[in-house]
C-alpha atoms as a printed R data frame, in Angstrom:
    type eleno elety resid chain resno      x       y       z
1   ATOM     1    CA   GLN     A     1 -3.623 -86.835  -8.879
2   ATOM     2    CA   VAL     A     2 -0.525 -85.109 -10.215
3   ATOM     3    CA   GLN     A     3 -0.220 -85.109 -13.979
4   ATOM     4    CA   LEU     A     4  2.368 -83.680 -16.329
5   ATOM     5    CA   VAL     A     5  1.581 -83.526 -20.040
6   ATOM     6    CA   GLU     A     6  4.226 -82.460 -22.553
7   ATOM     7    CA   SER     A     7  3.572 -81.098 -26.014
8   ATOM     8    CA   GLY     A     8  5.341 -79.193 -28.760
9   ATOM     9    CA   GLY     A     9  7.805 -81.752 -30.023
10  ATOM    10    CA   GLY     A    10  8.345 -82.364 -33.715
11  ATOM    11    CA   SER     A    11 10.841 -82.559 -36.545
12  ATOM    12    CA   VAL     A    12 12.951 -79.583 -37.553
13  ATOM    13    CA   GLN     A    13 16.110 -78.917 -39.505
14  ATOM    14    CA   ALA     A    14 19.335 -77.973 -37.796
15  ATOM    15    CA   GLY     A    15 19.296 -74.327 -36.785
16  ATOM    16    CA   GLY     A    16 15.558 -74.338 -36.238
17  ATOM    17    CA   SER     A    17 13.513 -73.755 -33.099
18  ATOM    18    CA   LEU     A    18 10.851 -75.502 -31.074
19  ATOM    19    CA   ARG     A    19  9.006 -74.653 -27.878
20  ATOM    20    CA   LEU     A    20  8.017 -77.469 -25.590
21  ATOM    21    CA   SER     A    21  5.226 -77.102 -23.043
22  ATOM    22    CA   CYS     A    22  4.454 -79.092 -19.916
23  ATOM    23    CA   ALA     A    23  0.976 -78.632 -18.472
24  ATOM    24    CA   ALA     A    24  0.845 -79.543 -14.786
25  ATOM    25    CA   SER     A    25 -2.212 -80.374 -12.738
26  ATOM    26    CA   GLY     A    26 -3.140 -81.842  -9.391
27  ATOM    27    CA   TYR     A    27 -0.919 -79.714  -7.175
28  ATOM    28    CA   THR     A    28 -0.049 -76.146  -6.279
29  ATOM    29    CA   TYR     A    29  2.499 -75.076  -8.825
30  ATOM    30    CA   SER     A    30  3.812 -71.956  -7.140
31  ATOM    31    CA   SER     A    31  6.718 -73.589  -5.296
32  ATOM    32    CA   ALA     A    32  8.271 -76.622  -6.930
33  ATOM    33    CA   CYS     A    33 11.392 -77.712  -8.722
34  ATOM    34    CA   MET     A    34 10.521 -78.375 -12.356
35  ATOM    35    CA   ALA     A    35 12.894 -79.801 -14.905
36  ATOM    36    CA   TRP     A    36 13.361 -80.941 -18.461
37  ATOM    37    CA   PHE     A    37 15.256 -84.143 -19.186
38  ATOM    38    CA   ARG     A    38 15.972 -85.902 -22.448
39  ATOM    39    CA   GLN     A    39 16.900 -89.382 -23.546
40  ATOM    40    CA   ALA     A    40 18.317 -90.301 -26.921
41  ATOM    41    CA   PRO     A    41 18.185 -93.878 -28.253
42  ATOM    42    CA   GLY     A    42 20.804 -96.023 -26.568
43  ATOM    43    CA   LYS     A    43 21.748 -93.300 -24.086
44  ATOM    44    CA   GLY     A    44 20.921 -92.499 -20.508
45  ATOM    45    CA   ARG     A    45 18.565 -89.788 -19.302
46  ATOM    46    CA   GLU     A    46 20.216 -86.362 -19.322
47  ATOM    47    CA   GLY     A    47 19.205 -83.269 -17.407
48  ATOM    48    CA   VAL     A    48 18.623 -80.347 -19.760
49  ATOM    49    CA   ALA     A    49 17.379 -77.493 -17.570
50  ATOM    50    CA   HIS     A    50 15.561 -76.899 -14.323
51  ATOM    51    CA   ILE     A    51 13.768 -74.057 -12.589
52  ATOM    52    CA   TYR     A    52 12.589 -73.400  -9.060
53  ATOM    53    CA   THR     A    53  9.140 -71.924  -9.569
54  ATOM    54    CA   GLY     A    54  9.183 -70.078  -6.242
55  ATOM    55    CA   ASP     A    55 11.834 -67.587  -7.359
56  ATOM    56    CA   GLY     A    56 12.585 -68.417 -10.986
57  ATOM    57    CA   ARG     A    57 16.158 -69.644 -10.453
58  ATOM    58    CA   THR     A    58 17.317 -71.673 -13.441
59  ATOM    59    CA   ALA     A    59 20.195 -73.936 -14.394
60  ATOM    60    CA   TYR     A    60 21.221 -75.526 -17.680
61  ATOM    61    CA   ALA     A    61 23.337 -78.331 -18.995
62  ATOM    62    CA   ASP     A    62 26.502 -77.058 -20.662
63  ATOM    63    CA   SER     A    63 25.384 -78.597 -23.942
64  ATOM    64    CA   VAL     A    64 22.344 -76.314 -24.182
65  ATOM    65    CA   LYS     A    65 23.507 -73.099 -22.502
66  ATOM    66    CA   GLY     A    66 22.850 -70.084 -24.668
67  ATOM    67    CA   ARG     A    67 20.443 -72.022 -26.899
68  ATOM    68    CA   PHE     A    68 17.667 -73.242 -24.591
69  ATOM    69    CA   THR     A    69 15.561 -71.259 -22.134
70  ATOM    70    CA   VAL     A    70 13.367 -72.741 -19.419
71  ATOM    71    CA   SER     A    71 10.478 -70.652 -18.151
72  ATOM    72    CA   GLN     A    72  7.223 -70.918 -16.280
73  ATOM    73    CA   ASP     A    73  3.729 -69.494 -16.277
74  ATOM    74    CA   ASN     A    74  2.442 -69.955 -12.751
75  ATOM    75    CA   ALA     A    75 -1.041 -68.752 -13.671
76  ATOM    76    CA   LYS     A    76 -1.305 -71.517 -16.259
77  ATOM    77    CA   ASN     A    77  0.638 -74.127 -14.271
78  ATOM    78    CA   THR     A    78  2.790 -74.611 -17.335
79  ATOM    79    CA   LEU     A    79  6.498 -75.122 -17.852
80  ATOM    80    CA   TYR     A    80  8.194 -74.243 -21.138
81  ATOM    81    CA   LEU     A    81 11.432 -75.035 -22.891
82  ATOM    82    CA   GLN     A    82 12.341 -72.716 -25.747
83  ATOM    83    CA   MET     A    83 14.903 -74.439 -27.927
84  ATOM    84    CA   ASN     A    84 16.805 -72.391 -30.507
85  ATOM    85    CA   SER     A    85 19.707 -73.197 -32.819
86  ATOM    86    CA   LEU     A    86 18.821 -76.859 -32.619
87  ATOM    87    CA   LYS     A    87 21.455 -79.432 -33.516
88  ATOM    88    CA   PRO     A    88 21.120 -83.074 -34.616
89  ATOM    89    CA   GLU     A    89 22.559 -84.115 -31.252
90  ATOM    90    CA   ASP     A    90 19.513 -82.543 -29.567
91  ATOM    91    CA   THR     A    91 17.399 -85.343 -31.030
92  ATOM    92    CA   ALA     A    92 15.773 -87.186 -28.125
93  ATOM    93    CA   MET     A    93 12.597 -87.829 -26.201
94  ATOM    94    CA   TYR     A    94 12.086 -84.855 -23.889
95  ATOM    95    CA   TYR     A    95 10.427 -85.279 -20.508
96  ATOM    96    CA   CYS     A    96  9.300 -82.796 -17.900
97  ATOM    97    CA   ALA     A    97  9.472 -83.686 -14.230
98  ATOM    98    CA   ALA     A    98  8.343 -82.235 -10.908
99  ATOM    99    CA   ASP     A    99  9.870 -82.390  -7.437
100 ATOM   100    CA   LEU     A   100  7.142 -81.341  -5.002
101 ATOM   101    CA   TYR     A   101  8.631 -82.627  -1.774
102 ATOM   102    CA   GLY     A   102 12.107 -81.135  -1.515
103 ATOM   103    CA   PRO     A   103 13.016 -78.497   1.077
104 ATOM   104    CA   SER     A   104 11.873 -74.972   0.304
105 ATOM   105    CA   GLY     A   105 14.159 -73.492  -2.339
106 ATOM   106    CA   TYR     A   106 15.879 -76.783  -3.111
107 ATOM   107    CA   CYS     A   107 16.235 -77.577  -6.794
108 ATOM   108    CA   SER     A   108 19.196 -79.705  -7.815
109 ATOM   109    CA   GLY     A   109 18.085 -81.165 -11.110
110 ATOM   110    CA   SER     A   110 19.110 -84.657 -10.002
111 ATOM   111    CA   PRO     A   111 16.759 -87.225 -11.603
112 ATOM   112    CA   GLY     A   112 16.319 -89.098  -8.321
113 ATOM   113    CA   ASP     A   113 14.718 -86.021  -6.733
114 ATOM   114    CA   PHE     A   114 11.794 -86.021  -9.145
115 ATOM   115    CA   THR     A   115  8.670 -87.940  -8.225
116 ATOM   116    CA   TYR     A   116  6.460 -87.072 -11.162
117 ATOM   117    CA   TRP     A   117  7.252 -87.432 -14.847
118 ATOM   118    CA   GLY     A   118  5.404 -86.741 -18.060
119 ATOM   119    CA   GLN     A   119  5.066 -89.205 -20.918
120 ATOM   120    CA   GLY     A   120  7.568 -87.395 -23.128
121 ATOM   121    CA   THR     A   121  7.528 -85.595 -26.453
122 ATOM   122    CA   GLN     A   122  9.837 -86.468 -29.338
123 ATOM   123    CA   VAL     A   123 12.220 -83.914 -30.825
124 ATOM   124    CA   THR     A   124 14.021 -84.822 -34.039
125 ATOM   125    CA   VAL     A   125 16.593 -82.514 -35.611
126 ATOM   126    CA   SER     A   126 17.862 -83.308 -39.092
127 ATOM   127    CA   SER     A   127 21.110 -82.042 -40.577
């Protein structure tokens, strides 16, 4: 059974940092499209960053470029999101997601491609 468990959320002041983790189990992690999404109250789900674990290719939303970094530890089957220079508008529930069934090398970051989702971890940034 595939499971994704996020951790690392919390409350910080603007300009601060957090590192989110997503521990994956139940599948071979070495070749998958993994992503972070977020959803703020009253807003739709937004793609934040994604990575293809087979070769480490990454992509970011414009709103987080230069501030957030997505990375992986294949040995630990864990996905990370390092978030620096946090802003109040980054406040949201953050979810990790896995696409295990796309073609080799395919990683679009489109929410509909992701079969498995974690339960989310809350990030709150105060001004």
